[in-house]
């Protein structure tokens, strides 16, 4: 359509030709500009590829580093320390008084009102509880009746006992009279038998003194008399042999006759003496038996007196009842009110309004006038550190009390693996009881090689630590783990004293991100 228009107008053809040239030049310029843009785009793509390559390489490097960091254990290390191992001990317990006071009351009385409860603090003179007055009056009347009954019973017992004593005294007196009568009679018989025996004995002794000479002695004396007579006859010239023989025979015959009579008489006296001696012995025996029997009767009469303590026992019961009645009189004068005699804290209160008192204490309280002491328990594991005289620090929860220099006074071993610790608390800062903690720290001797307990391991070969050392590898200088055997000397909850081939410059692993094997590369995260 455009060519047809140009053919129709020659003037317009030359203008169209110029316009077409301009368009061609413009097209060529546009083509060059497009080419330049294409070149720029290719260059940019190449640069972007290079940048992407380096970025990928950097990313891979970072990933490799991250992977390496996950593969190699991260560790925290330390060096050996010289120290004393500390053993802190804390004993939980309670500060209380050395003695507790029990408020006891007469049993079987009804409680009117109770004005205190457990853990209340009371002053001396504070009202604790009161007794029901109607019940108190009724109990007093019952006691008065009981006392009157005791008076009657005591009087009956004393009268019966006095009658028994009188009867017994009468029996004893009669038995003594019988004894004295038996004694007089038997002594008389014994004396008579003794006199008769002695008379016969004297006769026998007198008869023995008149004993004739024996036959041999008679012959000897007859010969002596014959010789004398012969001499006399020679001198008088009147002696003859016949006269001498007759004299000798007559003397011997007389002597024999006298000896026979004497022997016969002595036998009669001996027989009579034996009879009298037996009579005397029988009299003595009869006397002893009679006196023994009479003495037993006296003893039997004395046994009839039984010491009766019933009256004394009744009197004791009566006096006890009178004392109780007097106490109730005093209580009634106080309108049945019972007041505290001590300053302290109520530990137990076993009564309530309307309850009946028993023999058990109605109230138990801590007496603040008594010295204070701490009591607590610990296990036998810690008990070797707790000794008598150990100085401790006492901290009480109530009142923010903190005391130093509190000494352990007693350590008592009990069952189930525990020990009871007692400590005196002598301080004006403590005015009441409450929960407390007694603490102290024990120290060992000073050790030159100490490591945290987390750095100590145990295996089949015993204890060891992990030391990291620098070594040259293909990747450069690296930290390498090495197991070093050690001997455990002593340890507490935080540190262990050891001996081994380690020095003050050794780097000991105390914490690792993963398990470390001997020869592993490690990375020191902190030191």
Short mmCIF file of C-alpha atoms in Angstrom, two decimals:
data_model
loop_
_atom_site.label_atom_id
_atom_site.label_comp_id
_atom_site.label_asym_id
_atom_site.label_seq_id
_atom_site.Cartn_x
_atom_site.Cartn_y
_atom_site.Cartn_z
CA UNK A 1 0.00 0.00 0.00
CA UNK A 2 2.85 2.36 0.73
CA UNK A 3 4.55 1.67 -2.74
CA UNK A 4 1.42 2.46 -4.58
CA UNK A 5 1.16 5.78 -2.79
CA UNK A 6 4.77 6.60 -3.63
CA UNK A 7 4.26 5.87 -7.34
CA UNK A 8 1.41 8.19 -7.46
CA UNK A 9 3.50 11.15 -5.97
CA UNK A 10 7.17 11.61 -7.29
CA UNK A 11 7.81 14.35 -4.72
CA UNK A 12 6.88 12.16 -2.00
CA UNK A 13 9.24 9.39 -3.34
CA UNK A 14 12.40 11.27 -2.65
CA UNK A 15 11.28 11.99 0.89
CA UNK A 16 10.41 8.38 1.37
CA UNK A 17 13.85 7.30 0.22
CA UNK A 18 15.49 9.58 2.75
CA UNK A 19 13.21 8.33 5.39
CA UNK A 20 14.05 4.77 4.53
CA UNK A 21 17.78 5.52 4.90
CA UNK A 22 17.20 7.03 8.24
CA UNK A 23 15.27 3.96 9.25
CA UNK A 24 18.10 1.71 8.08
CA UNK A 25 20.64 3.71 10.03
CA UNK A 26 18.40 3.56 13.03
CA UNK A 27 18.03 -0.18 12.55
CA UNK A 28 21.77 -0.61 12.34
CA UNK A 29 22.22 1.44 15.51
CA UNK A 30 19.60 -0.62 17.24
CA UNK A 31 21.32 -3.81 16.09
CA UNK A 32 24.64 -2.59 17.52
CA UNK A 33 22.97 -1.62 20.71
CA UNK A 34 21.33 -5.05 20.88
CA UNK A 35 24.67 -6.69 20.25
CA UNK A 36 26.25 -4.74 23.03
CA UNK A 37 23.43 -5.70 25.33
CA UNK A 38 23.88 -9.33 24.39
CA UNK A 39 27.59 -9.13 25.10
CA UNK A 40 26.89 -7.48 28.41
CA UNK A 41 24.40 -10.18 29.30
CA UNK A 42 26.89 -12.93 28.39
CA UNK A 43 29.57 -11.21 30.50
CA UNK A 44 27.23 -10.87 33.40
CA UNK A 45 26.27 -14.53 33.15
CA UNK A 46 29.92 -15.51 33.11
CA UNK A 47 30.60 -13.33 36.13
CA UNK A 48 27.57 -14.72 37.89
CA UNK A 49 28.77 -18.26 37.16
CA UNK A 50 32.19 -17.44 38.57
CA UNK A 51 30.64 -15.84 41.63
CA UNK A 52 28.31 -18.81 42.02
CA UNK A 53 31.27 -21.17 41.75
CA UNK A 54 33.18 -19.37 44.44
CA UNK A 55 30.06 -19.16 46.52
CA UNK A 56 29.52 -22.91 46.18
CA UNK A 57 33.15 -23.53 47.08
CA UNK A 58 32.84 -21.29 50.12
CA UNK A 59 29.65 -23.02 51.13
CA UNK A 60 31.24 -26.43 50.76
CA UNK A 61 34.19 -25.22 52.81
CA UNK A 62 31.85 -24.02 55.54
CA UNK A 63 29.92 -27.28 55.40
CA UNK A 64 33.15 -29.26 55.68
CA UNK A 65 34.19 -27.13 58.61
CA UNK A 66 30.81 -27.65 60.23
CA UNK A 67 30.99 -31.37 59.58
CA UNK A 68 34.52 -31.44 61.00
CA UNK A 69 33.33 -29.55 64.06
CA UNK A 70 30.62 -32.19 64.57
CA UNK A 71 33.07 -35.03 64.04
CA UNK A 72 35.84 -33.73 66.34
CA UNK A 73 34.95 -33.58 70.07
CA UNK A 74 34.79 -30.11 71.57
CA UNK A 75 36.54 -30.09 74.96
CA UNK A 76 37.11 -27.87 77.93
CA UNK A 77 40.45 -28.39 79.65
CA UNK A 78 42.16 -27.37 82.85
CA UNK A 79 45.50 -27.81 84.57
CA UNK A 80 46.48 -29.43 87.85
CA UNK A 81 45.75 -27.53 91.04
CA UNK A 82 47.43 -27.63 94.43
CA UNK A 83 44.81 -27.57 97.17
CA UNK A 84 43.29 -29.05 100.28
CA UNK A 85 40.16 -31.07 99.67
CA UNK A 86 37.17 -29.58 101.45
CA UNK A 87 34.37 -31.67 102.93
CA UNK A 88 31.38 -29.45 103.74
CA UNK A 89 28.89 -31.15 106.07
CA UNK A 90 25.39 -29.84 106.73
CA UNK A 91 23.25 -31.35 109.47
CA UNK A 92 19.57 -30.53 109.43
CA UNK A 93 17.89 -30.59 112.79
CA UNK A 94 16.21 -28.51 115.41
CA UNK A 95 17.22 -26.24 118.26
CA UNK A 96 15.36 -27.16 121.42
CA UNK A 97 15.82 -27.07 125.15
CA UNK A 98 17.84 -29.68 126.99
CA UNK A 99 14.81 -30.74 128.99
CA UNK A 100 11.09 -30.69 128.37
CA UNK A 101 8.49 -30.04 131.01
CA UNK A 102 5.39 -32.19 131.33
CA UNK A 103 2.21 -30.71 132.78
CA UNK A 104 0.53 -33.59 134.58
CA UNK A 105 -2.84 -33.44 136.22
CA UNK A 106 -5.10 -35.61 138.33
CA UNK A 107 -6.87 -38.20 136.24
CA UNK A 108 -10.59 -38.52 135.67
CA UNK A 109 -11.38 -34.78 135.64
CA UNK A 110 -13.37 -33.14 132.87
CA UNK A 111 -11.74 -30.32 130.91
CA UNK A 112 -13.80 -27.13 130.76
CA UNK A 113 -11.81 -25.01 128.28
CA UNK A 114 -8.41 -25.18 126.58
CA UNK A 115 -6.68 -21.88 125.86
CA UNK A 116 -3.47 -23.06 124.10
CA UNK A 117 -2.56 -25.31 121.20
CA UNK A 118 0.52 -26.91 119.71
CA UNK A 119 3.44 -24.54 118.88
CA UNK A 120 1.98 -21.68 120.96
CA UNK A 121 4.48 -19.62 122.96
CA UNK A 122 3.50 -19.18 126.58
CA UNK A 123 4.83 -17.06 129.40
CA UNK A 124 5.03 -18.07 133.03
CA UNK A 125 1.58 -17.53 134.53
CA UNK A 126 -0.36 -17.82 131.24
CA UNK A 127 -3.69 -19.65 131.42
CA UNK A 128 -3.42 -23.11 129.86
CA UNK A 129 -6.79 -24.74 130.52
CA UNK A 130 -9.60 -24.96 133.07
CA UNK A 131 -11.51 -27.77 134.79
CA UNK A 132 -15.30 -28.07 134.73
CA UNK A 133 -16.43 -26.77 138.15
CA UNK A 134 -19.47 -29.07 138.50
CA UNK A 135 -17.33 -32.11 137.81
CA UNK A 136 -14.69 -30.79 140.23
CA UNK A 137 -17.22 -30.37 143.05
CA UNK A 138 -18.58 -33.86 142.45
CA UNK A 139 -15.10 -35.38 142.60
CA UNK A 140 -14.33 -33.57 145.86
CA UNK A 141 -17.47 -34.96 147.51
CA UNK A 142 -16.53 -38.46 146.39
CA UNK A 143 -13.07 -38.05 147.89
CA UNK A 144 -14.47 -36.89 151.23
CA UNK A 145 -16.64 -40.01 151.39
CA UNK A 146 -13.67 -42.19 150.57
CA UNK A 147 -11.67 -40.58 153.37
CA UNK A 148 -14.46 -41.34 155.88
CA UNK A 149 -14.48 -44.95 154.72
CA UNK A 150 -10.73 -45.17 155.27
CA UNK A 151 -11.14 -43.85 158.82
CA UNK A 152 -13.64 -46.60 159.66
CA UNK A 153 -11.55 -49.31 158.03
CA UNK A 154 -8.42 -48.20 159.87
CA UNK A 155 -10.27 -48.23 163.22
CA UNK A 156 -11.60 -51.78 162.61
CA UNK A 157 -8.17 -53.04 161.61
CA UNK A 158 -6.49 -51.52 164.65
CA UNK A 159 -9.10 -53.01 167.05
CA UNK A 160 -8.79 -56.47 165.52
CA UNK A 161 -5.04 -56.25 165.66
CA UNK A 162 -5.05 -55.17 169.30
CA UNK A 163 -7.23 -58.16 170.25
CA UNK A 164 -4.86 -60.44 168.44
CA UNK A 165 -1.89 -58.92 170.25
CA UNK A 166 -3.55 -59.31 173.65
CA UNK A 167 -4.38 -62.97 172.98
CA UNK A 168 -0.89 -63.60 171.82
CA UNK A 169 0.65 -61.96 174.87
CA UNK A 170 -1.55 -64.13 177.06
CA UNK A 171 -0.39 -67.30 175.29
CA UNK A 172 3.23 -66.20 175.57
CA UNK A 173 2.92 -65.53 179.30
CA UNK A 174 1.33 -68.94 179.89
CA UNK A 175 4.03 -70.66 177.89
CA UNK A 176 6.70 -68.84 179.92
CA UNK A 177 5.05 -69.92 183.17
CA UNK A 178 5.01 -73.53 181.98
CA UNK A 179 8.67 -73.19 181.05
CA UNK A 180 9.65 -71.87 184.45
CA UNK A 181 7.65 -74.62 186.22
CA UNK A 182 9.31 -77.31 184.10
CA UNK A 183 12.68 -75.74 184.78
CA UNK A 184 12.21 -75.80 188.57
CA UNK A 185 10.96 -79.37 188.64
CA UNK A 186 13.56 -80.82 186.32
CA UNK A 187 16.40 -78.90 187.96
CA UNK A 188 15.35 -80.32 191.31
CA UNK A 189 15.33 -83.85 189.94
CA UNK A 190 18.72 -83.33 188.31
CA UNK A 191 20.15 -81.90 191.51
CA UNK A 192 18.86 -84.81 193.61
CA UNK A 193 20.26 -87.38 191.17
CA UNK A 194 23.58 -85.54 191.12
CA UNK A 195 23.87 -85.49 194.92
CA UNK A 196 23.12 -89.21 195.13
CA UNK A 197 25.68 -89.93 192.40
CA UNK A 198 28.33 -87.85 194.13
CA UNK A 199 27.68 -89.56 197.48
CA UNK A 200 28.25 -93.00 195.98
CA UNK A 201 31.30 -91.66 194.12
CA UNK A 202 32.80 -90.39 197.40
CA UNK A 203 32.10 -93.74 199.09
CA UNK A 204 33.81 -95.53 196.22
CA UNK A 205 36.85 -93.28 196.43
CA UNK A 206 37.00 -93.73 200.20
CA UNK A 207 36.72 -97.52 199.82
CA UNK A 208 39.53 -97.46 197.19
CA UNK A 209 41.78 -95.68 199.69
CA UNK A 210 41.26 -98.62 202.14
CA UNK A 211 42.30 -101.31 199.68
CA UNK A 212 44.27 -104.24 201.37
CA UNK A 213 47.78 -105.17 200.14
CA UNK A 214 48.17 -107.72 197.37
CA UNK A 215 49.33 -111.37 197.94
CA UNK A 216 52.96 -110.82 196.85
CA UNK A 217 53.22 -107.78 199.02
CA UNK A 218 51.70 -109.79 201.94
CA UNK A 219 54.38 -112.55 201.60
CA UNK A 220 57.16 -109.97 201.39
CA UNK A 221 55.99 -108.18 204.50
CA UNK A 222 55.51 -111.56 206.34
CA UNK A 223 59.13 -112.52 205.61
CA UNK A 224 60.35 -109.18 206.81
CA UNK A 225 58.37 -109.53 210.04
CA UNK A 226 59.62 -113.14 210.55
CA UNK A 227 63.26 -112.02 210.25
CA UNK A 228 62.67 -109.19 212.66
CA UNK A 229 60.97 -111.50 215.07
CA UNK A 230 63.78 -114.08 214.68
CA UNK A 231 66.30 -111.41 215.60
CA UNK A 232 64.22 -110.43 218.56
CA UNK A 233 63.91 -114.08 219.72
CA UNK A 234 67.66 -114.68 219.31
CA UNK A 235 68.35 -111.69 221.35
CA UNK A 236 65.90 -112.91 223.91
CA UNK A 237 66.93 -116.52 223.30
CA UNK A 238 63.31 -117.38 222.89
CA UNK A 239 63.06 -117.91 219.03
CA UNK A 240 62.17 -121.23 217.45
CA UNK A 241 61.47 -122.37 213.90
CA UNK A 242 57.90 -123.46 214.62
CA UNK A 243 56.92 -120.08 215.94
CA UNK A 244 58.13 -118.34 212.79
CA UNK A 245 56.16 -120.58 210.37
CA UNK A 246 52.91 -120.21 212.28
CA UNK A 247 53.12 -116.45 212.30
CA UNK A 248 53.75 -116.23 208.61
CA UNK A 249 50.78 -118.39 207.58
CA UNK A 250 48.39 -116.52 209.84
CA UNK A 251 49.35 -113.15 208.37
CA UNK A 252 48.90 -114.29 204.77
CA UNK A 253 45.48 -115.79 205.46
CA UNK A 254 44.30 -112.62 207.12
CA UNK A 255 45.48 -110.52 204.25
CA UNK A 256 43.72 -112.69 201.62
CA UNK A 257 40.45 -112.61 203.52
CA UNK A 258 40.56 -108.83 203.85
CA UNK A 259 41.29 -108.36 200.11
CA UNK A 260 38.38 -110.56 199.10
CA UNK A 261 35.97 -108.65 201.31
CA UNK A 262 37.28 -105.34 199.98
CA UNK A 263 36.84 -106.44 196.33
CA UNK A 264 33.30 -107.64 196.97
CA UNK A 265 32.38 -104.36 198.61
CA UNK A 266 33.93 -102.34 195.79
CA UNK A 267 31.89 -104.24 193.18
CA UNK A 268 28.71 -103.41 195.05
CA UNK A 269 29.70 -99.73 195.22
CA UNK A 270 30.56 -99.61 191.50
CA UNK A 271 27.21 -101.12 190.57
CA UNK A 272 25.39 -98.62 192.76
CA UNK A 273 27.46 -95.74 191.30
CA UNK A 274 26.57 -96.81 187.71
CA UNK A 275 22.89 -96.84 188.64
CA UNK A 276 23.09 -93.36 190.18
CA UNK A 277 25.08 -92.02 187.20
CA UNK A 278 22.46 -93.36 184.76
CA UNK A 279 19.72 -91.82 186.89
CA UNK A 280 21.54 -88.49 186.78
CA UNK A 281 22.00 -88.69 182.99
CA UNK A 282 18.33 -89.57 182.53
CA UNK A 283 17.35 -86.62 184.72
CA UNK A 284 19.52 -84.26 182.61
CA UNK A 285 18.06 -85.64 179.39
CA UNK A 286 14.53 -85.37 180.72
CA UNK A 287 15.23 -81.78 181.83
CA UNK A 288 16.62 -80.79 178.41
CA UNK A 289 13.69 -82.32 176.56
CA UNK A 290 11.15 -80.69 178.89
CA UNK A 291 12.81 -77.28 178.56
CA UNK A 292 13.11 -77.67 174.80
CA UNK A 293 9.43 -78.49 174.50
CA UNK A 294 8.50 -75.57 176.75
CA UNK A 295 10.71 -73.20 174.74
CA UNK A 296 9.05 -74.32 171.51
CA UNK A 297 5.67 -73.58 173.04
CA UNK A 298 6.90 -70.05 173.80
CA UNK A 299 8.14 -69.72 170.23
CA UNK A 300 4.87 -71.04 168.84
CA UNK A 301 2.96 -68.60 170.99
CA UNK A 302 5.12 -65.76 169.62
CA UNK A 303 4.48 -66.82 166.07
CA UNK A 304 0.82 -66.26 166.53
CA UNK A 305 1.45 -62.48 166.34
CA UNK A 306 1.23 -61.52 162.67
CA UNK A 307 2.39 -58.01 161.89
CA UNK A 308 -0.60 -56.49 160.15
CA UNK A 309 0.28 -53.66 157.75
CA UNK A 310 -3.25 -53.20 156.52
CA UNK A 311 -3.83 -50.21 158.76
CA UNK A 312 -0.58 -48.56 157.62
CA UNK A 313 -1.46 -49.17 153.98
CA UNK A 314 -4.93 -47.77 154.51
CA UNK A 315 -3.37 -44.75 156.22
CA UNK A 316 -1.08 -44.17 153.25
CA UNK A 317 -4.03 -44.34 150.89
CA UNK A 318 -5.94 -41.96 153.08
CA UNK A 319 -3.09 -39.44 153.21
CA UNK A 320 -2.69 -39.62 149.44
CA UNK A 321 -6.40 -39.01 149.03
CA UNK A 322 -6.24 -36.10 151.47
CA UNK A 323 -3.38 -34.56 149.48
CA UNK A 324 -5.40 -34.93 146.29
CA UNK A 325 -8.42 -33.40 147.98
CA UNK A 326 -6.30 -30.47 149.12
CA UNK A 327 -5.10 -29.97 145.54
CA UNK A 328 -8.69 -29.91 144.35
CA UNK A 329 -9.53 -27.39 147.09
CA UNK A 330 -6.70 -25.18 145.83
CA UNK A 331 -7.90 -25.65 142.26
CA UNK A 332 -11.44 -24.67 143.20
CA UNK A 333 -10.13 -21.48 144.80
CA UNK A 334 -8.63 -20.66 141.36
CA UNK A 335 -12.01 -21.34 139.72
CA UNK A 336 -10.55 -24.47 138.12
CA UNK A 337 -7.91 -22.57 136.11
CA UNK A 338 -4.47 -24.09 135.47
CA UNK A 339 -1.59 -21.72 134.72
CA UNK A 340 1.82 -22.32 133.17
CA UNK A 341 4.75 -22.54 135.58
CA UNK A 342 7.28 -22.15 132.77
CA UNK A 343 8.10 -19.98 129.79
CA UNK A 344 8.32 -21.99 126.60
CA UNK A 345 6.66 -23.49 123.55
CA UNK A 346 3.81 -26.00 123.54
CA UNK A 347 5.06 -29.24 121.98
CA UNK A 348 2.03 -31.42 122.62
CA UNK A 349 -1.48 -30.72 123.86
CA UNK A 350 -3.45 -33.93 124.35
CA UNK A 351 -6.61 -32.40 125.83
CA UNK A 352 -9.65 -30.67 124.37
CA UNK A 353 -12.84 -29.16 125.71
CA UNK A 354 -14.95 -31.89 127.34
CA UNK A 355 -12.18 -34.53 127.39
CA UNK A 356 -11.24 -36.49 130.53
CA UNK A 357 -7.74 -36.26 132.01
CA UNK A 358 -5.62 -39.40 132.29
CA UNK A 359 -2.30 -40.37 133.88
CA UNK A 360 -0.53 -39.20 130.70
CA UNK A 361 0.74 -35.58 130.63
CA UNK A 362 -1.91 -33.19 129.39
CA UNK A 363 0.66 -30.76 127.96
CA UNK A 364 4.36 -31.04 127.11
CA UNK A 365 6.31 -27.84 126.57
CA UNK A 366 9.87 -26.72 126.01
CA UNK A 367 11.17 -24.85 129.00
CA UNK A 368 13.04 -21.78 127.75
CA UNK A 369 14.67 -21.38 131.15
CA UNK A 370 16.73 -24.49 130.32
CA UNK A 371 19.89 -24.30 128.16
CA UNK A 372 19.30 -24.67 124.42
CA UNK A 373 20.84 -27.38 122.28
CA UNK A 374 20.84 -28.52 118.67
CA UNK A 375 19.89 -32.06 117.68
CA UNK A 376 20.14 -33.53 114.18
CA UNK A 377 21.03 -36.71 112.35
CA UNK A 378 23.54 -37.56 109.64
CA UNK A 379 24.48 -40.72 107.79
CA UNK A 380 27.47 -42.81 108.81
CA UNK A 381 29.13 -41.66 105.59
CA UNK A 382 29.54 -38.16 107.04
CA UNK A 383 29.77 -39.18 110.69
CA UNK A 384 33.60 -39.66 110.71
CA UNK A 385 33.93 -35.90 110.17
CA UNK A 386 31.64 -35.08 113.11
CA UNK A 387 33.56 -35.40 116.34
CA UNK A 388 33.01 -34.06 119.81
CA UNK A 389 34.50 -30.59 120.04
CA UNK A 390 34.17 -29.79 116.31
CA UNK A 391 33.36 -26.10 115.86
CA UNK A 392 30.40 -25.42 113.59
CA UNK A 393 28.15 -22.68 112.32
CA UNK A 394 24.50 -22.75 113.37
CA UNK A 395 21.86 -21.11 111.21
CA UNK A 396 18.28 -20.88 112.44
CA UNK A 397 15.48 -20.27 109.98
CA UNK A 398 13.43 -18.35 112.54
CA UNK A 399 14.84 -15.02 113.61
CA UNK A 400 17.70 -15.16 111.05
CA UNK A 401 20.12 -16.36 113.74
CA UNK A 402 23.66 -17.16 112.62
CA UNK A 403 26.09 -18.40 115.27
CA UNK A 404 29.75 -19.32 114.86
CA UNK A 405 31.83 -21.42 117.19
CA UNK A 406 29.04 -23.83 118.18
CA UNK A 407 30.76 -27.03 119.33
CA UNK A 408 29.48 -30.57 118.93
CA UNK A 409 28.99 -32.02 122.42
CA UNK A 410 27.89 -35.59 121.66
CA UNK A 411 27.85 -38.06 118.76
CA UNK A 412 25.57 -41.08 119.26
CA UNK A 413 25.42 -43.96 116.79
CA UNK A 414 21.92 -45.26 116.18
CA UNK A 415 20.34 -47.92 114.01
CA UNK A 416 19.73 -47.82 110.27
CA UNK A 417 23.09 -46.23 109.52
CA UNK A 418 22.55 -42.84 111.11
CA UNK A 419 24.21 -40.87 113.90
CA UNK A 420 22.60 -38.33 116.20
CA UNK A 421 24.54 -35.09 116.67
CA UNK A 422 24.06 -32.87 119.73
CA UNK A 423 25.57 -29.40 120.15
CA UNK A 424 25.24 -26.99 123.06
CA UNK A 425 23.93 -23.54 122.12
CA UNK A 426 25.17 -21.03 124.68
CA UNK A 427 24.18 -17.67 123.27
CA UNK A 428 21.92 -14.80 124.21
CA UNK A 429 20.86 -14.60 120.58
CA UNK A 430 18.72 -17.73 120.89
CA UNK A 431 15.46 -17.13 122.71
CA UNK A 432 13.23 -19.81 121.23
CA UNK A 433 13.34 -23.13 119.49
CA UNK A 434 13.01 -23.94 115.79
CA UNK A 435 14.49 -25.66 112.76
CA UNK A 436 18.18 -25.10 112.17
CA UNK A 437 21.17 -26.25 110.13
CA UNK A 438 24.52 -27.05 111.72
CA UNK A 439 27.37 -26.88 109.21
CA UNK A 440 31.14 -27.23 109.22
CA UNK A 441 33.91 -27.94 106.74
CA UNK A 442 36.69 -30.48 107.12
CA UNK A 443 39.95 -30.14 105.16
CA UNK A 444 42.38 -32.81 104.04
CA UNK A 445 46.14 -32.37 103.81
CA UNK A 446 47.45 -30.30 100.91
CA UNK A 447 47.86 -32.21 97.62
CA UNK A 448 49.95 -31.01 94.67
CA UNK A 449 47.95 -32.82 91.96
CA UNK A 450 44.23 -32.21 92.12
CA UNK A 451 41.75 -32.34 89.24
CA UNK A 452 38.01 -31.79 89.06
CA UNK A 453 36.08 -34.96 89.67
CA UNK A 454 34.62 -34.67 86.16
CA UNK A 455 38.14 -35.15 84.75
CA UNK A 456 38.59 -38.54 86.45
CA UNK A 457 37.51 -41.69 84.60
CA UNK A 458 37.60 -45.36 85.51
CA UNK A 459 38.05 -48.39 83.31
CA UNK A 460 39.19 -51.97 83.41
CA UNK A 461 42.74 -50.90 84.19
CA UNK A 462 41.74 -48.47 86.93
CA UNK A 463 41.51 -44.70 87.04
CA UNK A 464 42.81 -42.39 84.28
CA UNK A 465 42.59 -38.82 83.00
CA UNK A 466 42.50 -37.58 79.39
CA UNK A 467 45.37 -35.29 78.51
CA UNK A 468 45.47 -33.38 75.20
CA UNK A 469 48.83 -32.81 73.49
CA UNK A 470 49.90 -31.00 70.30
CA UNK A 471 51.07 -33.23 67.44
CA UNK A 472 52.12 -32.60 63.82
CA UNK A 473 49.71 -34.25 61.33
CA UNK A 474 48.96 -34.01 57.60
CA UNK A 475 46.36 -31.43 58.52
CA UNK A 476 48.92 -29.41 60.48
CA UNK A 477 49.31 -29.14 64.23
CA UNK A 478 46.38 -30.84 65.98
CA UNK A 479 45.32 -31.58 69.56
CA UNK A 480 45.42 -35.35 70.25
CA UNK A 481 43.83 -37.10 73.26
CA UNK A 482 45.90 -39.47 75.41
CA UNK A 483 44.79 -41.65 78.34
CA UNK A 484 47.08 -41.21 81.36
CA UNK A 485 46.72 -43.76 84.21
CA UNK A 486 46.53 -42.21 87.69
CA UNK A 487 46.14 -43.39 91.26
CA UNK A 488 43.25 -41.97 93.24
CA UNK A 489 44.39 -40.82 96.68
CA UNK A 490 41.31 -39.02 98.01
CA UNK A 491 38.28 -37.22 96.67
CA UNK A 492 35.35 -35.13 97.77
CA UNK A 493 32.23 -34.16 95.84
CA UNK A 494 34.12 -31.77 93.53
CA UNK A 495 37.81 -32.67 93.29
CA UNK A 496 40.12 -35.67 93.40
CA UNK A 497 43.75 -35.88 94.54
CA UNK A 498 45.71 -38.18 92.19
CA UNK A 499 49.23 -39.40 91.41
CA UNK A 500 50.46 -40.12 87.89
CA UNK A 501 52.58 -39.05 84.90
CA UNK A 502 51.03 -35.61 84.63
CA UNK A 503 52.55 -32.22 85.34
CA UNK A 504 51.39 -28.74 86.14
CA UNK A 505 51.50 -27.91 82.38
CA UNK A 506 49.29 -30.84 81.35
CA UNK A 507 45.96 -29.98 79.78
CA UNK A 508 43.35 -32.23 81.36
CA UNK A 509 39.93 -32.66 79.78
CA UNK A 510 37.15 -31.78 82.22
CA UNK A 511 34.27 -31.68 79.72
CA UNK A 512 33.72 -32.98 76.15
CA UNK A 513 30.91 -32.78 73.64
CA UNK A 514 31.19 -36.50 72.95
CA UNK A 515 33.06 -39.59 74.06
CA UNK A 516 36.81 -39.31 73.50
CA UNK A 517 38.88 -42.31 72.57
CA UNK A 518 42.62 -42.47 72.97
CA UNK A 519 44.33 -40.94 69.88
CA UNK A 520 41.27 -38.92 68.82
CA UNK A 521 41.69 -35.39 67.51
CA UNK A 522 39.96 -32.90 69.75
CA UNK A 523 39.23 -29.22 69.67
CA UNK A 524 39.75 -27.06 72.76
CA UNK A 525 36.69 -24.90 73.09
CA UNK A 526 37.65 -23.23 76.36
CA UNK A 527 40.47 -23.52 78.84
#
